[in-house]
Every structure is written in structure tokens, then in C-alpha cells.
Amino acid sequence: MSENKHTKLIRFLFYVIPILLVVYVLSIGPIAAILCDSNGKVINPEHEQWAIHFYSPLISVMKSNIWLEYLAGEYVEFCVDHF
């Protein structure tokens, strides 16, 4: 019985971790839309530092690859313009 629970836990984590990673990556656009206006000016400066710290792993990965940086910039710009 405990092996069955262990297997269910592993299977649950196998599905949940990738989903949470995708949600984390995709959430940078809506957060940028909340923090900035359509001109790119920060509306909520008190939350800007929190967002920078929260997304710092993602930002460092994006800065290491020019294509990722371009795609992320386009995605954030899209979100800021349409939300």
C-alpha cells in the first residue's frame, strides 16, 4: 500500500512541477501588464522590486540567450498592450 502511495506522489509531482514551471514563465507577461502602462512606465513602483526578485531566475536565463530575450520581450510587450 505504501508503494502505491509513493507511486501516486511521484506521478503527481511528475505532472505538477512542469505545469507550475510553465505557469511561472507565462505569468511574467500579466505581471508586467499590471505593473506598467502601455508606454512601459511603471505604475506600481512599490511592487516593482518584488517582481524583479521573483523573476530574477527567469530574467537571468533570458539574458543568456538573445532569442529567449527577444521572445520574452515580445511576449511582455504583447501582454502590456492587450491587458
Tab-separated table of C-alpha atoms in Angstrom:
chain	number	residue	atom	x	y	z
A	1	MET	CA	0.000	0.000	0.000
A	2	SER	CA	2.780	2.474	0.817
A	3	GLU	CA	4.381	1.727	-2.552
A	4	ASN	CA	1.121	2.655	-4.221
A	5	LYS	CA	1.044	5.988	-2.335
A	6	HIS	CA	4.674	6.593	-3.237
A	7	THR	CA	3.930	5.945	-6.905
A	8	LYS	CA	0.947	8.297	-6.817
A	9	LEU	CA	3.076	11.008	-5.240
A	10	ILE	CA	5.797	10.607	-7.889
A	11	ARG	CA	3.197	10.681	-10.662
A	12	PHE	CA	1.552	13.769	-9.134
A	13	LEU	CA	4.892	15.582	-8.923
A	14	PHE	CA	5.756	14.477	-12.468
A	15	TYR	CA	2.706	16.376	-13.735
A	16	VAL	CA	2.565	19.300	-11.326
A	17	ILE	CA	6.176	20.522	-11.494
A	18	PRO	CA	6.239	21.088	-15.286
A	19	ILE	CA	2.824	22.757	-15.155
A	20	LEU	CA	3.983	25.120	-12.405
A	21	LEU	CA	7.135	25.948	-14.370
A	22	VAL	CA	5.068	26.839	-17.442
A	23	VAL	CA	2.731	28.969	-15.326
A	24	TYR	CA	5.746	30.733	-13.788
A	25	VAL	CA	7.216	31.557	-17.196
A	26	LEU	CA	3.895	32.680	-18.675
A	27	SER	CA	2.986	34.784	-15.646
A	28	ILE	CA	5.689	37.361	-16.347
A	29	GLY	CA	3.532	38.959	-19.065
A	30	PRO	CA	0.406	39.597	-16.997
A	31	ILE	CA	2.502	40.801	-14.053
A	32	ALA	CA	4.261	43.263	-16.361
A	33	ALA	CA	0.853	44.381	-17.622
A	34	ILE	CA	-0.269	45.020	-14.052
A	35	LEU	CA	2.891	46.916	-13.136
A	36	CYS	CA	3.268	49.014	-16.324
A	37	ASP	CA	1.099	51.163	-18.516
A	38	SER	CA	1.038	50.866	-22.315
A	39	ASN	CA	4.045	53.220	-22.607
A	40	GLY	CA	6.191	50.952	-20.427
A	41	LYS	CA	6.186	53.304	-17.452
A	42	VAL	CA	5.916	51.605	-14.055
A	43	ILE	CA	2.575	52.300	-12.369
A	44	ASN	CA	3.240	50.421	-9.115
A	45	PRO	CA	6.855	51.084	-8.122
A	46	GLU	CA	6.341	49.504	-4.691
A	47	HIS	CA	5.717	46.142	-6.365
A	48	GLU	CA	8.461	46.513	-8.965
A	49	GLN	CA	11.239	45.279	-6.650
A	50	TRP	CA	9.159	42.260	-5.659
A	51	ALA	CA	8.643	41.344	-9.311
A	52	ILE	CA	12.343	41.779	-10.097
A	53	HIS	CA	13.315	39.467	-7.240
A	54	PHE	CA	10.618	36.901	-8.034
A	55	TYR	CA	11.510	36.716	-11.722
A	56	SER	CA	15.300	37.053	-11.355
A	57	PRO	CA	15.970	33.370	-12.277
A	58	LEU	CA	13.858	33.764	-15.399
A	59	ILE	CA	15.467	37.098	-16.270
A	60	SER	CA	18.975	35.656	-15.952
A	61	VAL	CA	18.079	32.769	-18.287
A	62	MET	CA	16.551	35.195	-20.780
A	63	LYS	CA	19.632	37.448	-20.680
A	64	SER	CA	21.874	34.473	-21.509
A	65	ASN	CA	20.158	33.788	-24.853
A	66	ILE	CA	19.354	36.502	-27.375
A	67	TRP	CA	16.406	34.572	-28.859
A	68	LEU	CA	14.827	33.950	-25.476
A	69	GLU	CA	15.298	37.595	-24.592
A	70	TYR	CA	13.630	38.637	-27.855
A	71	LEU	CA	10.699	36.232	-27.402
A	72	ALA	CA	10.173	37.243	-23.790
A	73	GLY	CA	10.323	40.921	-24.715
A	74	GLU	CA	7.735	40.442	-27.435
A	75	TYR	CA	5.500	38.440	-25.086
A	76	VAL	CA	5.721	41.056	-22.333
A	77	GLU	CA	5.058	43.852	-24.824
A	78	PHE	CA	2.043	41.960	-26.164
A	79	CYS	CA	0.661	41.486	-22.663
A	80	VAL	CA	1.221	45.115	-21.684
A	81	ASP	CA	-0.516	46.336	-24.848
A	82	HIS	CA	-3.508	43.977	-24.673
A	83	PHE	CA	-4.348	43.762	-20.960
